[in-house]
Amino acid sequence: MATPTTARPIKNPKLRFNWIVSDFFRWAVGRWRELRAKISGRGYYCSVLAGDDDYNLTINSDLTVSCNCQDTDGSGHIGDLRENTFEEIFFGPTAQHFRDELAKGNVPIPTCARCAMRPLPASGVAPKPHLPDRGIMLENTVRCNVDCIGCAREGAANIRTSKQMTLAELTQMGELVARLGMKQLFYLNLGEPFLSPNICQELPILRRQNPDCRIVVSTNGVLLNTDAKREAALSLSHILFSVHGINHEMLDRYMRRSNFEKAYEAMKAMVAYRDARGQKLPLLEWKYVIFNWNDHPKTIARAIEMAREIGVDIISFWPTHNPFYGSSWRWHLGQFNRVGDKCWKGREVILRPENIPTDVIH
């Protein structure tokens, strides 16, 4: 495993230092996992490359395929759909090399250390890989209108040979999702989905091709700002609005170039548009990432009140360590333990339980 480096073109010394710390941490975790494998004599396997993952396998905007959703430097590329079929890629030499290295106890790329590595079963034999059908991520664009300080999107954008899928390519990807029988499609990655000029066509196409698939979008909300886009968004199963604070000052500390008032109004307008049509879907969720500047109990209580006022279905609170200097000590001290319910995200408050489908896993 290589020595940690950061090739991200970041001019701000504070942000660059954050990525140096992040890269070093991944490197250190990887080395520890390799040492543990040597001591125990037990290697690893990847649930993504076994076909048993819900989320990480990603088709990027240039039709390259990555084994993880954090592949900002291309080290996780396992193939290119312009050159090979999905099946050829998934069972191809690069993916198999990653499987073989993991089985030996090696960490083939730094991202593995904090992704889907699993210890081999007691038999020492990795599960036989099969085509995935639980979920996949599709990146329609790598462009974004917001500059989040914990996002390495710029590095990924620099290596994409195409920063935007064409409508024809998107249609082909929708057909692939249908052919694989995917239960979930996460229409997101390192760009803002609603920045695509074709978004009003893309979402209905995906829904027609995959009528029973759970289609999820994550957006900063600012560009979900017209009735045409809201109508297209009715094709979705779930929209997460990433809005990390209760005013613009809080939001801007992490989501630079965003706008709290526009994002909050977008949530409110989407609720009204959906409800006026008598629909319960898409599920509308305020995604609130917790930092040490937006985690005061009074702030959290106000966020829940504001979410209830506009009628979103859920507000969820997500802890993070990126940037490392923004980590919430209140979270780690257990001060959120009485906020809503514990879930894989962190905590969530369900505001409109009547809208939550029984088969949705939170």
Short mmCIF file of C-alpha atoms in Angstrom, two decimals:
data_model
loop_
_atom_site.label_atom_id
_atom_site.label_comp_id
_atom_site.label_asym_id
_atom_site.label_seq_id
_atom_site.Cartn_x
_atom_site.Cartn_y
_atom_site.Cartn_z
CA MET A 1 0.00 0.00 0.00
CA ALA A 2 1.42 3.36 -1.04
CA THR A 3 2.48 6.16 1.30
CA PRO A 4 -0.34 8.67 1.77
CA THR A 5 -0.32 11.66 -0.55
CA THR A 6 -2.83 14.27 -1.56
CA ALA A 7 -2.99 15.38 -5.17
CA ARG A 8 -6.03 17.58 -4.67
CA PRO A 9 -5.45 21.05 -6.13
CA ILE A 10 -6.50 22.98 -3.01
CA LYS A 11 -5.08 26.45 -2.46
CA ASN A 12 -6.60 27.14 0.97
CA PRO A 13 -3.95 25.89 3.49
CA LYS A 14 -6.59 24.99 6.10
CA LEU A 15 -8.59 22.88 3.67
CA ARG A 16 -5.49 21.29 2.19
CA PHE A 17 -4.36 20.32 5.68
CA ASN A 18 -7.78 18.75 6.27
CA TRP A 19 -7.31 16.49 3.24
CA ILE A 20 -3.76 15.62 4.27
CA VAL A 21 -5.12 14.48 7.65
CA SER A 22 -7.95 12.56 5.96
CA ASP A 23 -5.59 10.82 3.53
CA PHE A 24 -3.17 9.94 6.30
CA PHE A 25 -5.98 8.48 8.40
CA ARG A 26 -7.12 6.25 5.53
CA TRP A 27 -3.53 5.14 4.97
CA ALA A 28 -3.08 4.36 8.67
CA VAL A 29 -6.33 2.38 8.84
CA GLY A 30 -5.26 0.44 5.76
CA ARG A 31 -1.91 -0.45 7.27
CA TRP A 32 -3.61 -1.56 10.49
CA ARG A 33 -5.99 -3.80 8.56
CA GLU A 34 -3.08 -5.36 6.67
CA LEU A 35 -1.22 -5.96 9.94
CA ARG A 36 -4.30 -7.51 11.49
CA ALA A 37 -4.66 -9.84 8.49
CA LYS A 38 -1.05 -10.98 8.86
CA ILE A 39 -1.48 -11.66 12.56
CA SER A 40 -4.78 -13.49 12.21
CA GLY A 41 -4.00 -15.18 8.89
CA ARG A 42 -7.45 -14.09 7.73
CA GLY A 43 -7.94 -11.91 4.67
CA TYR A 44 -10.87 -9.85 3.47
CA TYR A 45 -13.50 -9.60 0.79
CA CYS A 46 -15.43 -6.64 -0.61
CA SER A 47 -19.21 -6.70 -0.31
CA VAL A 48 -19.44 -4.39 -3.33
CA LEU A 49 -17.42 -6.70 -5.56
CA ALA A 50 -19.32 -9.66 -4.15
CA GLY A 51 -22.56 -8.11 -5.42
CA ASP A 52 -24.01 -7.68 -1.93
CA ASP A 53 -23.87 -3.92 -1.39
CA ASP A 54 -26.70 -1.39 -1.47
CA TYR A 55 -24.87 1.77 -2.34
CA ASN A 56 -21.23 2.07 -3.32
CA LEU A 57 -20.90 0.71 -6.86
CA THR A 58 -20.92 3.81 -9.06
CA ILE A 59 -21.34 4.65 -12.74
CA ASN A 60 -19.65 8.00 -13.23
CA SER A 61 -20.64 10.80 -15.60
CA ASP A 62 -18.11 9.62 -18.22
CA LEU A 63 -19.44 6.02 -18.03
CA THR A 64 -16.44 4.74 -16.10
CA VAL A 65 -17.37 2.34 -13.31
CA SER A 66 -15.96 2.70 -9.80
CA CYS A 67 -16.09 0.15 -7.01
CA ASN A 68 -16.81 2.92 -4.49
CA CYS A 69 -18.59 6.26 -4.20
CA GLN A 70 -15.47 8.14 -3.04
CA ASP A 71 -13.32 7.47 -6.09
CA THR A 72 -12.01 11.00 -6.54
CA ASP A 73 -8.66 9.99 -8.03
CA GLY A 74 -9.69 7.11 -10.31
CA SER A 75 -7.89 4.45 -8.29
CA GLY A 76 -11.18 2.59 -7.90
CA HIS A 77 -12.00 2.47 -11.61
CA ILE A 78 -12.76 -1.12 -12.60
CA GLY A 79 -13.78 -0.44 -16.19
CA ASP A 80 -15.44 1.75 -18.81
CA LEU A 81 -18.90 1.09 -20.23
CA ARG A 82 -17.87 2.69 -23.50
CA GLU A 83 -15.48 -0.20 -24.00
CA ASN A 84 -17.02 -3.19 -22.20
CA THR A 85 -20.34 -4.46 -20.93
CA PHE A 86 -21.16 -4.18 -17.25
CA GLU A 87 -20.79 -7.93 -16.87
CA GLU A 88 -17.32 -7.87 -18.46
CA ILE A 89 -16.31 -5.09 -16.09
CA PHE A 90 -17.73 -6.58 -12.91
CA PHE A 91 -16.08 -9.96 -13.52
CA GLY A 92 -13.08 -8.43 -15.31
CA PRO A 93 -9.37 -8.37 -14.46
CA THR A 94 -9.29 -5.16 -12.40
CA ALA A 95 -12.18 -6.15 -10.17
CA GLN A 96 -10.73 -9.63 -9.79
CA HIS A 97 -7.33 -8.19 -8.88
CA PHE A 98 -8.98 -6.20 -6.07
CA ARG A 99 -10.76 -9.36 -4.84
CA ASP A 100 -7.52 -11.36 -4.92
CA GLU A 101 -5.53 -8.73 -3.04
CA LEU A 102 -8.16 -8.43 -0.34
CA ALA A 103 -8.27 -12.20 0.09
CA LYS A 104 -4.50 -12.09 0.71
CA GLY A 105 -5.01 -9.49 3.44
CA ASN A 106 -3.80 -6.56 1.33
CA VAL A 107 -5.59 -3.24 0.86
CA PRO A 108 -5.47 -2.61 -2.91
CA ILE A 109 -6.53 1.06 -2.81
CA PRO A 110 -6.72 3.46 0.18
CA THR A 111 -10.49 3.85 -0.08
CA CYS A 112 -10.96 0.18 0.80
CA ALA A 113 -9.86 0.87 4.36
CA ARG A 114 -13.06 2.82 5.10
CA CYS A 115 -15.45 1.27 2.64
CA ALA A 116 -16.90 -2.23 2.22
CA MET A 117 -14.07 -4.49 3.44
CA ARG A 118 -15.31 -7.51 5.36
CA PRO A 119 -13.30 -10.29 7.09
CA LEU A 120 -13.35 -13.55 5.19
CA PRO A 121 -15.66 -16.22 6.62
CA ALA A 122 -14.11 -18.80 8.93
CA SER A 123 -13.69 -21.06 5.90
CA GLY A 124 -11.23 -18.55 4.45
CA VAL A 125 -13.13 -18.55 1.16
CA ALA A 126 -14.68 -15.34 -0.12
CA PRO A 127 -18.32 -15.40 -1.21
CA LYS A 128 -18.67 -16.15 -4.91
CA PRO A 129 -19.34 -12.85 -6.68
CA HIS A 130 -22.65 -12.38 -8.45
CA LEU A 131 -24.12 -9.51 -10.40
CA PRO A 132 -25.45 -6.84 -8.03
CA ASP A 133 -29.16 -6.14 -7.75
CA ARG A 134 -29.52 -4.40 -4.39
CA GLY A 135 -28.43 -0.94 -5.43
CA ILE A 136 -26.18 1.16 -7.62
CA MET A 137 -25.16 4.80 -7.84
CA LEU A 138 -25.51 6.82 -11.05
CA GLU A 139 -23.81 10.19 -11.50
CA ASN A 140 -25.57 12.21 -14.19
CA THR A 141 -23.16 15.13 -13.73
CA VAL A 142 -19.98 15.85 -11.79
CA ARG A 143 -20.65 19.59 -11.91
CA CYS A 144 -21.98 21.38 -8.83
CA ASN A 145 -23.24 24.85 -7.95
CA VAL A 146 -21.96 24.53 -4.37
CA ASP A 147 -18.43 24.10 -3.00
CA CYS A 148 -18.58 21.93 0.13
CA ILE A 149 -15.34 22.01 2.10
CA GLY A 150 -15.50 18.27 2.85
CA CYS A 151 -16.07 17.26 -0.78
CA ALA A 152 -13.25 16.29 -3.13
CA ARG A 153 -15.44 16.74 -6.22
CA GLU A 154 -12.87 18.94 -7.96
CA GLY A 155 -10.36 16.10 -8.09
CA ALA A 156 -12.93 13.78 -9.64
CA ALA A 157 -14.04 16.43 -12.14
CA ASN A 158 -10.46 16.80 -13.31
CA ILE A 159 -10.24 13.15 -14.35
CA ARG A 160 -13.71 12.77 -15.87
CA THR A 161 -13.49 12.72 -19.66
CA SER A 162 -17.11 13.86 -19.70
CA LYS A 163 -18.64 15.91 -16.91
CA GLN A 164 -22.24 15.39 -18.01
CA MET A 165 -24.09 12.32 -19.29
CA THR A 166 -25.99 12.85 -22.50
CA LEU A 167 -29.66 11.97 -22.56
CA ALA A 168 -28.87 8.99 -24.81
CA GLU A 169 -26.25 7.73 -22.34
CA LEU A 170 -28.61 8.23 -19.43
CA THR A 171 -31.26 6.20 -21.26
CA GLN A 172 -28.75 3.39 -21.77
CA MET A 173 -27.85 3.46 -18.08
CA GLY A 174 -31.52 3.30 -17.15
CA GLU A 175 -31.84 0.23 -19.36
CA LEU A 176 -28.83 -1.30 -17.57
CA VAL A 177 -30.43 -0.70 -14.17
CA ALA A 178 -33.58 -2.43 -15.42
CA ARG A 179 -31.64 -5.35 -16.91
CA LEU A 180 -29.80 -5.91 -13.63
CA GLY A 181 -33.10 -5.77 -11.75
CA MET A 182 -31.81 -3.14 -9.32
CA LYS A 183 -34.00 -2.60 -6.30
CA GLN A 184 -32.51 0.84 -5.61
CA LEU A 185 -30.97 3.55 -7.77
CA PHE A 186 -29.10 6.35 -6.03
CA TYR A 187 -29.14 9.13 -8.60
CA LEU A 188 -26.30 11.10 -7.09
CA ASN A 189 -22.59 11.13 -6.43
CA LEU A 190 -20.18 14.07 -6.65
CA GLY A 191 -22.32 16.52 -8.62
CA GLU A 192 -25.65 18.28 -8.18
CA PRO A 193 -28.27 16.24 -10.09
CA PHE A 194 -30.55 19.23 -10.71
CA LEU A 195 -27.72 21.09 -12.43
CA SER A 196 -28.19 18.83 -15.45
CA PRO A 197 -29.94 20.68 -18.30
CA ASN A 198 -31.84 17.47 -19.06
CA ILE A 199 -33.07 16.72 -15.53
CA CYS A 200 -36.74 17.23 -16.45
CA GLN A 201 -36.42 14.45 -19.02
CA GLU A 202 -33.99 12.22 -17.10
CA LEU A 203 -36.14 11.48 -14.06
CA PRO A 204 -39.33 10.47 -15.94
CA ILE A 205 -37.25 8.27 -18.28
CA LEU A 206 -35.65 6.45 -15.36
CA ARG A 207 -39.02 5.91 -13.73
CA ARG A 208 -40.59 4.53 -16.93
CA GLN A 209 -37.67 2.14 -17.35
CA ASN A 210 -37.68 1.11 -13.69
CA PRO A 211 -41.25 1.37 -12.39
CA ASP A 212 -40.61 -0.65 -9.22
CA CYS A 213 -37.15 0.67 -8.35
CA ARG A 214 -36.58 2.93 -5.35
CA ILE A 215 -34.96 6.02 -6.90
CA VAL A 216 -33.20 8.36 -4.48
CA VAL A 217 -31.72 11.82 -5.12
CA SER A 218 -29.60 13.99 -2.84
CA THR A 219 -29.61 17.71 -3.64
CA ASN A 220 -28.57 20.99 -2.07
CA GLY A 221 -32.04 22.17 -3.10
CA VAL A 222 -31.10 25.51 -4.60
CA LEU A 223 -31.76 24.41 -8.19
CA LEU A 224 -34.98 22.50 -7.51
CA ASN A 225 -36.68 25.81 -8.17
CA THR A 226 -39.28 25.48 -10.94
CA ASP A 227 -42.57 23.65 -11.34
CA ALA A 228 -41.08 21.76 -14.31
CA LYS A 229 -38.34 20.37 -12.07
CA ARG A 230 -40.79 19.67 -9.27
CA GLU A 231 -43.01 17.76 -11.70
CA ALA A 232 -40.02 15.68 -12.82
CA ALA A 233 -39.08 15.11 -9.18
CA LEU A 234 -42.45 13.41 -8.61
CA SER A 235 -40.85 10.45 -10.44
CA LEU A 236 -38.53 9.96 -7.46
CA SER A 237 -39.03 7.81 -4.40
CA HIS A 238 -36.96 9.87 -1.96
CA ILE A 239 -35.29 13.29 -1.99
CA LEU A 240 -32.70 14.25 0.59
CA PHE A 241 -32.16 18.01 0.90
CA SER A 242 -28.64 18.69 2.21
CA VAL A 243 -29.09 21.85 4.27
CA HIS A 244 -26.71 21.98 7.23
CA GLY A 245 -27.92 24.76 9.49
CA ILE A 246 -30.86 27.03 10.23
CA ASN A 247 -29.53 30.19 8.58
CA HIS A 248 -27.16 31.20 5.83
CA GLU A 249 -24.23 31.89 8.17
CA MET A 250 -24.27 28.30 9.47
CA LEU A 251 -24.79 26.80 6.02
CA ASP A 252 -22.00 28.80 4.42
CA ARG A 253 -19.37 27.51 6.81
CA TYR A 254 -19.53 24.15 5.01
CA MET A 255 -21.61 24.63 1.84
CA ARG A 256 -19.96 27.60 0.18
CA ARG A 257 -21.89 29.31 -2.61
CA SER A 258 -25.14 27.79 -1.38
CA ASN A 259 -28.09 29.85 -0.17
CA PHE A 260 -30.12 28.90 2.89
CA GLU A 261 -33.22 30.89 1.98
CA LYS A 262 -33.41 29.33 -1.50
CA ALA A 263 -32.77 25.81 -0.18
CA TYR A 264 -35.38 26.16 2.57
CA GLU A 265 -37.91 27.58 0.13
CA ALA A 266 -37.17 24.68 -2.27
CA MET A 267 -38.05 22.16 0.46
CA LYS A 268 -41.22 24.05 1.29
CA ALA A 269 -42.27 24.37 -2.35
CA MET A 270 -41.62 20.69 -3.09
CA VAL A 271 -43.77 19.65 -0.13
CA ALA A 272 -46.60 21.90 -1.30
CA TYR A 273 -46.32 20.71 -4.92
CA ARG A 274 -46.41 17.04 -3.93
CA ASP A 275 -49.17 17.40 -1.35
CA ALA A 276 -51.37 19.39 -3.73
CA ARG A 277 -51.39 16.34 -5.99
CA GLY A 278 -52.40 14.00 -3.22
CA GLN A 279 -49.13 12.05 -3.35
CA LYS A 280 -47.04 10.67 -0.49
CA LEU A 281 -43.96 10.20 -2.66
CA PRO A 282 -41.31 11.27 -3.08
CA LEU A 283 -40.39 11.04 0.57
CA LEU A 284 -38.94 14.45 1.49
CA GLU A 285 -36.12 14.54 4.02
CA TRP A 286 -34.07 17.40 5.42
CA LYS A 287 -30.54 16.03 5.72
CA TYR A 288 -28.70 17.99 8.42
CA VAL A 289 -25.01 17.15 8.81
CA ILE A 290 -23.80 17.98 12.31
CA PHE A 291 -20.76 20.20 12.93
CA ASN A 292 -19.56 21.94 16.05
CA TRP A 293 -20.99 25.22 14.75
CA ASN A 294 -24.57 24.01 14.14
CA ASP A 295 -25.14 21.48 16.93
CA HIS A 296 -26.32 23.58 19.90
CA PRO A 297 -29.46 22.07 21.45
CA LYS A 298 -31.44 25.25 20.78
CA THR A 299 -30.31 25.18 17.15
CA ILE A 300 -31.32 21.53 16.74
CA ALA A 301 -34.69 22.19 18.36
CA ARG A 302 -35.26 25.11 16.00
CA ALA A 303 -34.28 23.00 12.98
CA ILE A 304 -36.88 20.38 13.96
CA GLU A 305 -39.48 23.12 14.41
CA MET A 306 -38.64 24.63 11.01
CA ALA A 307 -38.85 21.20 9.37
CA ARG A 308 -42.27 20.66 10.91
CA GLU A 309 -43.43 24.11 9.76
CA ILE A 310 -42.80 23.36 6.07
CA GLY A 311 -44.11 19.80 6.26
CA VAL A 312 -41.13 17.63 5.31
CA ASP A 313 -41.51 13.99 6.27
CA ILE A 314 -38.19 13.52 8.08
CA ILE A 315 -35.32 15.56 9.42
CA SER A 316 -32.17 13.53 9.98
CA PHE A 317 -28.93 14.41 11.77
CA TRP A 318 -25.69 12.97 10.37
CA PRO A 319 -22.39 13.07 12.31
CA THR A 320 -19.17 13.57 10.35
CA HIS A 321 -15.42 13.85 10.81
CA ASN A 322 -14.85 15.82 7.61
CA PRO A 323 -13.54 18.41 8.08
CA PHE A 324 -11.88 16.97 11.16
CA TYR A 325 -11.88 20.37 12.89
CA GLY A 326 -15.67 20.57 12.51
CA SER A 327 -16.48 17.35 14.37
CA SER A 328 -19.32 17.72 16.89
CA TRP A 329 -18.20 17.10 20.46
CA ARG A 330 -21.83 17.31 21.56
CA TRP A 331 -22.58 14.29 19.38
CA HIS A 332 -19.71 12.30 20.87
CA LEU A 333 -20.75 13.22 24.40
CA GLY A 334 -24.20 11.78 23.77
CA GLN A 335 -26.14 15.03 23.77
CA PHE A 336 -28.12 13.87 20.71
CA ASN A 337 -29.29 10.63 22.33
CA ARG A 338 -32.73 12.09 23.02
CA VAL A 339 -33.16 13.57 19.55
CA GLY A 340 -35.50 11.39 17.53
CA ASP A 341 -34.57 7.79 16.86
CA LYS A 342 -31.22 6.13 16.28
CA CYS A 343 -30.63 4.97 12.68
CA TRP A 344 -27.80 4.23 10.26
CA LYS A 345 -27.55 7.94 9.43
CA GLY A 346 -27.19 9.00 13.06
CA ARG A 347 -30.54 10.22 14.39
CA GLU A 348 -33.82 10.99 12.66
CA VAL A 349 -37.09 12.62 13.60
CA ILE A 350 -40.06 11.31 11.64
CA LEU A 351 -42.53 14.16 11.34
CA ARG A 352 -45.18 12.63 9.08
CA PRO A 353 -45.23 8.89 9.75
CA GLU A 354 -48.33 8.46 7.59
CA ASN A 355 -46.17 9.22 4.52
CA ILE A 356 -43.44 6.68 5.29
CA PRO A 357 -43.78 3.47 3.21
CA THR A 358 -43.56 0.35 5.35
CA ASP A 359 -40.82 -1.10 3.13
CA VAL A 360 -38.48 1.91 3.43
CA ILE A 361 -35.43 1.17 5.57
CA HIS A 362 -34.14 4.15 7.56
#
